[in-house]
mmCIF file of C-alpha atoms in Angstrom:
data_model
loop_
_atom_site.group_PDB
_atom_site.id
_atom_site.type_symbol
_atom_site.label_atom_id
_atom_site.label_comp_id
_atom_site.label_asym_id
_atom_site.label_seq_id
_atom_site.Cartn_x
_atom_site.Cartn_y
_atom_site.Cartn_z
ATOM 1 C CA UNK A 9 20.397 -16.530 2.951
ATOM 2 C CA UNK A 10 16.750 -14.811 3.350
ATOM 3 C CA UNK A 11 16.812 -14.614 -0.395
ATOM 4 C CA UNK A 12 17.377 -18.795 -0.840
ATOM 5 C CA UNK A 13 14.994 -18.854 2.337
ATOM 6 C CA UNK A 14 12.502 -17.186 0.335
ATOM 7 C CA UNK A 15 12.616 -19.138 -2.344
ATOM 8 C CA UNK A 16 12.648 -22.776 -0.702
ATOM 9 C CA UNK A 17 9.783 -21.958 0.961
ATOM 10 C CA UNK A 18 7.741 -20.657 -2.236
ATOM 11 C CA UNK A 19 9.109 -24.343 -4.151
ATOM 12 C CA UNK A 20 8.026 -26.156 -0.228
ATOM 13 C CA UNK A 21 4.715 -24.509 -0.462
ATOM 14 C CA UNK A 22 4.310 -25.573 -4.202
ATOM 15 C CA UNK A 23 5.332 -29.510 -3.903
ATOM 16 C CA UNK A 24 2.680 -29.604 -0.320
ATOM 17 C CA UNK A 25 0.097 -28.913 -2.831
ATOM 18 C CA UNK A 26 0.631 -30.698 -5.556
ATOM 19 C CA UNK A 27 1.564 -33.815 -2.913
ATOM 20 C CA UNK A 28 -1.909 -33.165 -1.523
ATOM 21 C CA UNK A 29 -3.663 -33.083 -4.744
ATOM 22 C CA UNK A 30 -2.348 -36.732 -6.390
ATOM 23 C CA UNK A 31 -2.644 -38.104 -2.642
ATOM 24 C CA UNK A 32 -6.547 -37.173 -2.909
ATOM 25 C CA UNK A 33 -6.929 -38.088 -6.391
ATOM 26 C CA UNK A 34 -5.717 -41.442 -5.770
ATOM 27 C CA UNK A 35 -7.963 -41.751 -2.645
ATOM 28 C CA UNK A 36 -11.007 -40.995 -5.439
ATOM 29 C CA UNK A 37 -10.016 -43.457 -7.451
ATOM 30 C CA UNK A 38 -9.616 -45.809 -4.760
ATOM 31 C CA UNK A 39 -13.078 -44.910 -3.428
ATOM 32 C CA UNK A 40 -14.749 -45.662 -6.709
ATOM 33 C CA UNK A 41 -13.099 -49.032 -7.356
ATOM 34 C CA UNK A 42 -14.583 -49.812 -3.063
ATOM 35 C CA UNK A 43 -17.723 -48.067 -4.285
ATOM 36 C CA UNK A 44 -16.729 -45.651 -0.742
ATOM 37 C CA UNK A 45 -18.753 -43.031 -0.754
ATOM 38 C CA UNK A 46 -17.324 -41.649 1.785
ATOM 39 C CA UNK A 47 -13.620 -41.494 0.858
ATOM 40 C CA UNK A 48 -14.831 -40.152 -2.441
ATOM 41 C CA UNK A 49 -16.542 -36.944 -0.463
ATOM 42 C CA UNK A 50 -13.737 -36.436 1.979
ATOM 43 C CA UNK A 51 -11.063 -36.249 -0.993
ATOM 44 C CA UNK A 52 -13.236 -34.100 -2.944
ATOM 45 C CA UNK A 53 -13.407 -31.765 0.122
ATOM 46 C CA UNK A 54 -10.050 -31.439 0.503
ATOM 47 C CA UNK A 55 -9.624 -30.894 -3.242
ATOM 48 C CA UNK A 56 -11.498 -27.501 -2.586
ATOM 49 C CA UNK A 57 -9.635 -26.815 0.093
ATOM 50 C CA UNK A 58 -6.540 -27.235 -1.762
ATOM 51 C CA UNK A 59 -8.202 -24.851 -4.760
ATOM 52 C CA UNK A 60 -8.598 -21.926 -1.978
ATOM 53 C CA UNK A 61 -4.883 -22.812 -1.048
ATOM 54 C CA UNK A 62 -3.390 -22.404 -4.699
ATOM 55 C CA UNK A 63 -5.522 -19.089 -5.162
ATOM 56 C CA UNK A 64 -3.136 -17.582 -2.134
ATOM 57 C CA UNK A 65 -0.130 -18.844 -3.826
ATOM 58 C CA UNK A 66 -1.128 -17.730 -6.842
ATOM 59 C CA UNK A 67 -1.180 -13.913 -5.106
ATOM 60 C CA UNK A 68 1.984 -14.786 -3.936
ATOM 61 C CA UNK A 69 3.329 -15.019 -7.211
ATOM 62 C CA UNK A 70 2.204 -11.651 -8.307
ATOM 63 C CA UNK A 71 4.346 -10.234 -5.261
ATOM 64 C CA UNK A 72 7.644 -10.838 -7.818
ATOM 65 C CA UNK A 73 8.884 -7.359 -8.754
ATOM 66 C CA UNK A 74 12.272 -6.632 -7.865
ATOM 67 C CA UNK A 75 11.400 -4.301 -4.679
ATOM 68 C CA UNK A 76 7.848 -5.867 -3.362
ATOM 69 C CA UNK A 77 9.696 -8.125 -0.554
ATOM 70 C CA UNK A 78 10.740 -4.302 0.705
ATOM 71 C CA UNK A 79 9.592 -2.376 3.395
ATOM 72 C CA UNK A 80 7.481 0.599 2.156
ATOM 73 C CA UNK A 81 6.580 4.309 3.209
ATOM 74 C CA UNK A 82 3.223 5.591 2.624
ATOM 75 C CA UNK A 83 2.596 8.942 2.420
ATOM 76 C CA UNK A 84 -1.242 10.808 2.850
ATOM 77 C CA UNK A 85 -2.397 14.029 1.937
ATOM 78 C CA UNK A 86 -5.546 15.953 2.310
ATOM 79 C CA UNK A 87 -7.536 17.493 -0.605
ATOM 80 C CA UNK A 88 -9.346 20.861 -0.850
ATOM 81 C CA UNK A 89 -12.176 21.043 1.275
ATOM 82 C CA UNK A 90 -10.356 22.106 5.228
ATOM 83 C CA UNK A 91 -10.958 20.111 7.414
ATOM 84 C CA UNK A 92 -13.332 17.907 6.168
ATOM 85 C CA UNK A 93 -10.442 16.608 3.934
ATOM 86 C CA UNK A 94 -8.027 16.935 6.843
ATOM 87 C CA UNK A 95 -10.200 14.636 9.129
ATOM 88 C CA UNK A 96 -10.420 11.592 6.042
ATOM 89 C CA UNK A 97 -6.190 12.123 5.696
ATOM 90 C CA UNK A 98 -6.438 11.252 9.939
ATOM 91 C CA UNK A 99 -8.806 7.887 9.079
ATOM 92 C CA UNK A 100 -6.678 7.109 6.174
ATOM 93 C CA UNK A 101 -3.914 6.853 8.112
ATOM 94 C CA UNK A 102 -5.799 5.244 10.518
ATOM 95 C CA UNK A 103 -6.609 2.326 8.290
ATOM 96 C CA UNK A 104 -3.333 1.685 6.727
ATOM 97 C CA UNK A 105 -1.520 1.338 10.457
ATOM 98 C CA UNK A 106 -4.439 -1.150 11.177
ATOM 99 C CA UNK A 107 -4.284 -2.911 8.209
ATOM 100 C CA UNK A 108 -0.282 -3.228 9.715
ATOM 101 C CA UNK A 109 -0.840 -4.166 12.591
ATOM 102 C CA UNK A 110 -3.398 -6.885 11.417
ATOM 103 C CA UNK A 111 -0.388 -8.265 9.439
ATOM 104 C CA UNK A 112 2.461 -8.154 11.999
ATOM 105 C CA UNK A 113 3.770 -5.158 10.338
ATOM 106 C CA UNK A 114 5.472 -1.864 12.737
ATOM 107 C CA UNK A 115 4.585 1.066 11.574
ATOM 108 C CA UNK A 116 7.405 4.129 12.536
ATOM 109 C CA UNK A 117 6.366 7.787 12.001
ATOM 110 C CA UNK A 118 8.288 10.134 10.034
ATOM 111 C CA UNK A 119 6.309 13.287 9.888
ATOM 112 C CA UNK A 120 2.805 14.713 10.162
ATOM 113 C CA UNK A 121 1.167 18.029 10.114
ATOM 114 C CA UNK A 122 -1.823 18.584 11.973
ATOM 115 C CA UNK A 123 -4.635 19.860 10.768
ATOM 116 C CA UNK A 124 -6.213 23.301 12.510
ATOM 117 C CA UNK A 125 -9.338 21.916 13.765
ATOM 118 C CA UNK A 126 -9.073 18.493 13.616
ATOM 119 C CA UNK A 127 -7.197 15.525 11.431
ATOM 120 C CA UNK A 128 -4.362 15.660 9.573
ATOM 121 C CA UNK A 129 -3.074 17.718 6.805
ATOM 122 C CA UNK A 130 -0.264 15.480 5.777
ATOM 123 C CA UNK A 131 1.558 12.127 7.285
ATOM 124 C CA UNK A 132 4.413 9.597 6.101
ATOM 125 C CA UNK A 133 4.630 6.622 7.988
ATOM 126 C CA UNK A 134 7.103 3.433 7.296
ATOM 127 C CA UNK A 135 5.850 0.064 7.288
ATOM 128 C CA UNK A 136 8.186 -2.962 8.078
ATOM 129 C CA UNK A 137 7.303 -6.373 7.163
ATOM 130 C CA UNK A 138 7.325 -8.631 4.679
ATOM 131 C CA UNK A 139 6.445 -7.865 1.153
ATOM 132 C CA UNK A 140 4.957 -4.312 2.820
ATOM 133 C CA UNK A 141 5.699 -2.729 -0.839
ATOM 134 C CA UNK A 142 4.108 -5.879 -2.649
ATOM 135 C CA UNK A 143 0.492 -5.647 -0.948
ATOM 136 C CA UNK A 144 0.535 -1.838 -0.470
ATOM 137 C CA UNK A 145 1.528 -0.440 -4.038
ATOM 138 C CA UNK A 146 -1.961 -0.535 -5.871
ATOM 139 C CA UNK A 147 -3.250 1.756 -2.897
ATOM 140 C CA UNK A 148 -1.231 4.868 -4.508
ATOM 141 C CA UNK A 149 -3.808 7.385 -5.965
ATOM 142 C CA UNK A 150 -7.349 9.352 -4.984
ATOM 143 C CA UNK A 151 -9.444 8.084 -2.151
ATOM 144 C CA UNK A 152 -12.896 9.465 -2.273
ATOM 145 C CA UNK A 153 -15.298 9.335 1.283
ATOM 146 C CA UNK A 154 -19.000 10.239 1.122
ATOM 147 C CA UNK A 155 -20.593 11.131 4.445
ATOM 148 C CA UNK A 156 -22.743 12.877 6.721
ATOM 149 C CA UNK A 157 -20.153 15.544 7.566
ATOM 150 C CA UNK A 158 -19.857 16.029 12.052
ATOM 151 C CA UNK A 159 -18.480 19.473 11.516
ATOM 152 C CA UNK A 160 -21.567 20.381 9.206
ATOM 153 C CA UNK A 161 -24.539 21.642 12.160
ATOM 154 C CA UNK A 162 -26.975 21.730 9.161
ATOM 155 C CA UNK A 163 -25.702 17.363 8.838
ATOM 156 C CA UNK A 164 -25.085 17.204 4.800
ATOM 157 C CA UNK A 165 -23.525 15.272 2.863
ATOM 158 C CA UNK A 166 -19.893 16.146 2.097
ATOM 159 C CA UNK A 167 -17.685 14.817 0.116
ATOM 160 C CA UNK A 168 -13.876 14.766 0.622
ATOM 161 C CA UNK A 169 -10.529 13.488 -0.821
ATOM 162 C CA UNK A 170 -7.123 12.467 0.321
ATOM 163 C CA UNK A 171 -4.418 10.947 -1.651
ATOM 164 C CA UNK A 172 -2.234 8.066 -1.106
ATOM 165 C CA UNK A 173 1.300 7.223 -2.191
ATOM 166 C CA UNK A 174 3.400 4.834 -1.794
ATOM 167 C CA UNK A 175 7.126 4.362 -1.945
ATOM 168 C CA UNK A 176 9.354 0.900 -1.727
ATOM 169 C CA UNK A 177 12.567 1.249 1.279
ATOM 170 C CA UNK A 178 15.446 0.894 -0.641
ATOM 171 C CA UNK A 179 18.982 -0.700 0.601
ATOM 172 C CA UNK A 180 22.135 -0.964 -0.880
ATOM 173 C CA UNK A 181 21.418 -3.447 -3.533
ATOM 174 C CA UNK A 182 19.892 -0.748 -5.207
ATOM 175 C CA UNK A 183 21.865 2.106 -6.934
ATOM 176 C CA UNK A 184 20.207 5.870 -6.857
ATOM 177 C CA UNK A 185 22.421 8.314 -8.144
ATOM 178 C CA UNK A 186 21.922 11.717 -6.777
ATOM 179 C CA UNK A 187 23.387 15.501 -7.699
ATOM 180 C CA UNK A 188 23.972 17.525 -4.534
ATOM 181 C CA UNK A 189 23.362 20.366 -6.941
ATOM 182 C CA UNK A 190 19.607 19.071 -7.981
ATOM 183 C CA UNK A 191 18.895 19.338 -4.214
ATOM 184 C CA UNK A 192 17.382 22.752 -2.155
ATOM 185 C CA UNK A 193 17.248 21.367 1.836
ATOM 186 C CA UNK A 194 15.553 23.472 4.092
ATOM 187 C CA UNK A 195 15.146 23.132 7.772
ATOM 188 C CA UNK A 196 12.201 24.568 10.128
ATOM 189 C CA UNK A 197 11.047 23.288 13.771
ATOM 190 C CA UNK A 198 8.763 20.108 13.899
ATOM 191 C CA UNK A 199 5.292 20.144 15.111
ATOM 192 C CA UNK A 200 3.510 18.052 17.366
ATOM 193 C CA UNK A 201 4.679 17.007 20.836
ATOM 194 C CA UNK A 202 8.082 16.465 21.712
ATOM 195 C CA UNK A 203 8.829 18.715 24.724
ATOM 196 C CA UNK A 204 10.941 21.843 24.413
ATOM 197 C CA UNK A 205 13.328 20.912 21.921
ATOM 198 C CA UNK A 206 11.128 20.569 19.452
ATOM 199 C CA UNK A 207 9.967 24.566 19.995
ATOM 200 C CA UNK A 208 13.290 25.371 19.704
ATOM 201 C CA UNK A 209 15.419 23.761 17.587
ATOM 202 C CA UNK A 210 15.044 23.250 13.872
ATOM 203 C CA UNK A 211 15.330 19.752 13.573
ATOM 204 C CA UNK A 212 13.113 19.035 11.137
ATOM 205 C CA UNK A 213 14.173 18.373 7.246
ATOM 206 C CA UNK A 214 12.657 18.634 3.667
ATOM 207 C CA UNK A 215 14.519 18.192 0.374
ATOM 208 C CA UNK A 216 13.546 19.150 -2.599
ATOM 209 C CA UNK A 217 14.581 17.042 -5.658
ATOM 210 C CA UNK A 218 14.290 20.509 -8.256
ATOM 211 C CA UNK A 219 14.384 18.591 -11.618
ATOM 212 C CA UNK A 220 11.834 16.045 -10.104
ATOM 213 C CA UNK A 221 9.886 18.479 -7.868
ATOM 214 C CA UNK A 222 9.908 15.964 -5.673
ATOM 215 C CA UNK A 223 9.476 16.926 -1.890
ATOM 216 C CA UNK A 224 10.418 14.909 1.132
ATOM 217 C CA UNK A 225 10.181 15.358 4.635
ATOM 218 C CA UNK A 226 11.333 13.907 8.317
ATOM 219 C CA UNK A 227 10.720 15.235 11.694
ATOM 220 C CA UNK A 228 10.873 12.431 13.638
ATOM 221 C CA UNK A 229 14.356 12.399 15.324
ATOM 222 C CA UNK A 230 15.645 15.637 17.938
ATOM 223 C CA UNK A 231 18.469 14.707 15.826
ATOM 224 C CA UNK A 232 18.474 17.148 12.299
ATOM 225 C CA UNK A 233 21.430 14.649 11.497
ATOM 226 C CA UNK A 234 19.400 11.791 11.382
ATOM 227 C CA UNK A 235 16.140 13.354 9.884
ATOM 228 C CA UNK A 236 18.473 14.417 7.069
ATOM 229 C CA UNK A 237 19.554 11.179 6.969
ATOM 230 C CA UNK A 238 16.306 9.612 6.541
ATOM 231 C CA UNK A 239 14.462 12.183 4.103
ATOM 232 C CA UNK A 240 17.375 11.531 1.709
ATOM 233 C CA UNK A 241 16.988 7.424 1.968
ATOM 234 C CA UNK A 242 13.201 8.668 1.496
ATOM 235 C CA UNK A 243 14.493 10.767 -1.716
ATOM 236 C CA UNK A 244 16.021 8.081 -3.191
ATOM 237 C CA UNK A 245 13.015 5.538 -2.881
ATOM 238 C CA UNK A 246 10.977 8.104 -4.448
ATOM 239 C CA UNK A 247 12.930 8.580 -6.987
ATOM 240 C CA UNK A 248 13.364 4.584 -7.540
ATOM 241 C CA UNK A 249 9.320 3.852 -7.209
ATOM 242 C CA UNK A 250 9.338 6.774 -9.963
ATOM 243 C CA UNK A 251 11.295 4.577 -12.240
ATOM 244 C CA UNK A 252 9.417 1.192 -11.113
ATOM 245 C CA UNK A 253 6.295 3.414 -12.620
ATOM 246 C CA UNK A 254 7.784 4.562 -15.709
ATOM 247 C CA UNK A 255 8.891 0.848 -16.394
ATOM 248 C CA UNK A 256 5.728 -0.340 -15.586
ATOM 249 C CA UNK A 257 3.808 2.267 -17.647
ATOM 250 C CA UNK A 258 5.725 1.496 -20.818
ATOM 251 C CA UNK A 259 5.218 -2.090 -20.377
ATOM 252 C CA UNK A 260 1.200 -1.729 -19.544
ATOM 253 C CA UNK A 261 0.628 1.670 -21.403
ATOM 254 C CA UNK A 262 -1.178 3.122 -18.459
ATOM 255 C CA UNK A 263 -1.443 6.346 -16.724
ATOM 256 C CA UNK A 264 0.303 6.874 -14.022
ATOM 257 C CA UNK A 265 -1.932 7.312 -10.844
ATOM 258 C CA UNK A 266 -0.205 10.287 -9.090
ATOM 259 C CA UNK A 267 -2.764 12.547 -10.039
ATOM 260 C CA UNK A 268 -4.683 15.888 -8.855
ATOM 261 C CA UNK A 269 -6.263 15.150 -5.675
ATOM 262 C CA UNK A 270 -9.889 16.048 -6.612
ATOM 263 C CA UNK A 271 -12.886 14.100 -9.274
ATOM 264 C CA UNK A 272 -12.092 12.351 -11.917
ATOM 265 C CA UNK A 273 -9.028 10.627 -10.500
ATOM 266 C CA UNK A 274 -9.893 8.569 -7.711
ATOM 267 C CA UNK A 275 -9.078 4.760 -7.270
ATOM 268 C CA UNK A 276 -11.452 4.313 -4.684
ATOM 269 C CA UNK A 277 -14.850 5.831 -3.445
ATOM 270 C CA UNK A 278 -15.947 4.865 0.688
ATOM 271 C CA UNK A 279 -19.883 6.091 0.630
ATOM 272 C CA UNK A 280 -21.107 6.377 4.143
ATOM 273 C CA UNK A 281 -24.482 7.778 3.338
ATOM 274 C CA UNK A 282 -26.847 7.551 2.010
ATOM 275 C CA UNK A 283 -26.020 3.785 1.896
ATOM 276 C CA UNK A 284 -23.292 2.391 2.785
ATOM 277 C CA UNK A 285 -20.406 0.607 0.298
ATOM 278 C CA UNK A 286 -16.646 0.674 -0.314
ATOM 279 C CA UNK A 287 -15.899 0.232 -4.614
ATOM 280 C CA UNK A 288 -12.767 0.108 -6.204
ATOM 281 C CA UNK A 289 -12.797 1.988 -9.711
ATOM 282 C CA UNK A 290 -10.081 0.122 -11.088
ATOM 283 C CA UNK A 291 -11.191 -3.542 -10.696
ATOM 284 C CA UNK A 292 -15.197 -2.989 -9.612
ATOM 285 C CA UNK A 293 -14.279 -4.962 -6.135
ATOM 286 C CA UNK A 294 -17.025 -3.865 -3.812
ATOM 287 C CA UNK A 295 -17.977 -4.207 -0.396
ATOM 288 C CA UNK A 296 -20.569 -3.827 1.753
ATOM 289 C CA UNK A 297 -18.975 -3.484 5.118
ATOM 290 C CA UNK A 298 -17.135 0.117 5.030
ATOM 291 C CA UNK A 299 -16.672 -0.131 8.951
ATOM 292 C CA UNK A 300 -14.464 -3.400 8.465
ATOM 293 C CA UNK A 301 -12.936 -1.652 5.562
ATOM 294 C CA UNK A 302 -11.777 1.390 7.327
ATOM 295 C CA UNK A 303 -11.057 -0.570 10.158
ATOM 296 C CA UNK A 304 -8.002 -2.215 7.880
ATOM 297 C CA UNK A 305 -9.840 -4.548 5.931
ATOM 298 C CA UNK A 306 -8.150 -4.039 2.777
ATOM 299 C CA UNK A 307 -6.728 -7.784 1.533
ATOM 300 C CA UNK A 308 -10.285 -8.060 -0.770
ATOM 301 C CA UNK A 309 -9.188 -4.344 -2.610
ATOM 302 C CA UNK A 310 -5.283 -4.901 -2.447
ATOM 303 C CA UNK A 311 -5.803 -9.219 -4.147
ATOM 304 C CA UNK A 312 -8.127 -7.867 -6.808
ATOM 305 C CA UNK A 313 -5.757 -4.926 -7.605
ATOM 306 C CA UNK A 314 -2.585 -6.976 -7.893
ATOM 307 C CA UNK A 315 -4.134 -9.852 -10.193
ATOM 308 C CA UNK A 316 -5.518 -6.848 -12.416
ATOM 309 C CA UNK A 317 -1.909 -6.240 -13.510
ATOM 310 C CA UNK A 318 -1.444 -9.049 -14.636
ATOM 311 C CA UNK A 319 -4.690 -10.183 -15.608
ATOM 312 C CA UNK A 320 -6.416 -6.777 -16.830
ATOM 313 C CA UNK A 321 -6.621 -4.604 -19.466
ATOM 314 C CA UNK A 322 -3.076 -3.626 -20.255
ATOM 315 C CA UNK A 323 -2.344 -7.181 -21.320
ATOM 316 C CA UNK A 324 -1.989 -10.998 -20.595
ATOM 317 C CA UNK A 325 1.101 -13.052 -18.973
ATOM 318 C CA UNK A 326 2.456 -13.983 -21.567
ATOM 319 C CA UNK A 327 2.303 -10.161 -22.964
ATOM 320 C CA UNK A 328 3.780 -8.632 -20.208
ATOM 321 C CA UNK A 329 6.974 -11.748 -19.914
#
């Protein structure tokens, strides 16, 4: 039923416009047979409108692959560099659950490691809503800040990296087969507040996929149960997203972007001084605005990214079908 929901509104959405479009075409023609000047401009108006309109619909479209109506998790680690890396990881994160929020998403935590000064050495959260996977899979790879570092007294310029990575939630319509004997689980005792328990018990779970290397990680239940639980549903969308890439990269004959976390490699650079712009590397979006940006401004990046794969370099529409 969600599925035939779906689609009835994409087909709804699709007749509206082109309903629209011969309704103001006739009005035009019907305006120049009156000599209406007037009716002529309004209709032409909404004809733009209606252009803007099919644009987001034709977004929607790209959202098609088999797991982008999923949920997704989104995992963040820092790069070398301490805690300037550490404190980037902290506004990455910071970012994505705005962007969330901004988009009726709920964002759950499933584990993060502070940082020893300040920020965050590593974090996976889960976003619910709507084609979450769809919007959020071009962010996976290298994000690069430039700044005017607050932990530097001498105030230079640092420069520090985090990487992104992002996972579909997978249900049962989708089949991962897993050997018990591919898997090393350990347990230790989760960080961050949580009251005594949490200093006591080990709770917390990460799995280790050996053949994959692979390493997954849940601390967010008192429950090691259900944290076990959870890191192996995390397992198995890793391992599915890693065979969504490997179809994808033999159909597109790309790289894959899960890369080392330093130059060379990033998707994205944020400059904060000495001026002040957000650029995509992949698609040469820009912005001027990195304030909006890191507040969760991301639809501009995340649009141009998704119409590159179809529209880019690794091939056309009709290539790709």
């Amino acid at each position: 039923m969600l599925e035939r929901t779906k689609l009835e509104q994409a087909i709804n959405l699709c007749n509206e416009v082109e309903g629209e479009l011969n309704d103001n075409i006739e009005l035009i023609e019907l305006g120049e047979l009156e000599d209406d000047a007037d009716i002529i401009s309004e209709a032409e108006a909404a004809i733009a409108k209606l252009t803007d309109k099919a644009g987001e619909l034709e977004l929607q479209t790209l959202l098609s692959g088999e797991a982008d109506a999923n949920h997704t998790y989104l995992e963040i680690n820092s790069g070398a560099g301490g805690t300037e890396s550490q404190d980037w990881a902290n506004m990455l994160l910071r970012m994505y659950t705005r962007w969330a929020n901004a988009h009726g998403c709920k964002v759950d935590m499933i584990e993060m490691h502070n940082g020893e000064e300040a920020g965050i050495k590593s974090a996976t959260i889960e976003i619910k809503g709507e084609n979450a996977y769809g919007w959020l899979k071009t962010e996976s790879g290298v994000h690069r800040l430039v700044r005017i570092s607050p932990f530097d007294s001498n105030a230079k310029r640092h420069t520090s990296f985090a990487s992104v990575w992002v996972y579909p939630v997978i249900d049962d319509d989708f089949e991962v087969d897993i050997n018990e004997s591919d898997l090393r689980i350990d347990t230790y005792r989760a960080s961050g507040a949580g009251g005594q328990h949490v200093n006591t018990t080990d709770s917390a779970v990460r799995i280790t996929h050996v053949p994959t290397k692979i390493v997954v990680q849940c601390q967010n239940d008192r429950s090691q149960h259900k944290n076990r639980a959870t890191a192996m549903n995390m397992l198995k969308a890793r391992l599915y997203e890693e065979e969504l890439q490997r179809r994808e990269q033999a159909a597109h004959d790309e790289h894959s972007s899960k890369t080392d976390i330093g130059w060379g490699h990033q998707i994205r650079s944020y400059v904060l001084q000495p001026y002040q712009m957000v650029k995509d590397l992949r698609t040469g979006m820009e912005s001027s605005q990195p304030d909006k940006v890191l507040d969760g401004d991301l639809d501009l990046f995340m649009n141009a990214a998704l119409a590159a794969r179809v529209h880019g370099s690794s091939g056309d529409v009709e290539d790709i079908e």
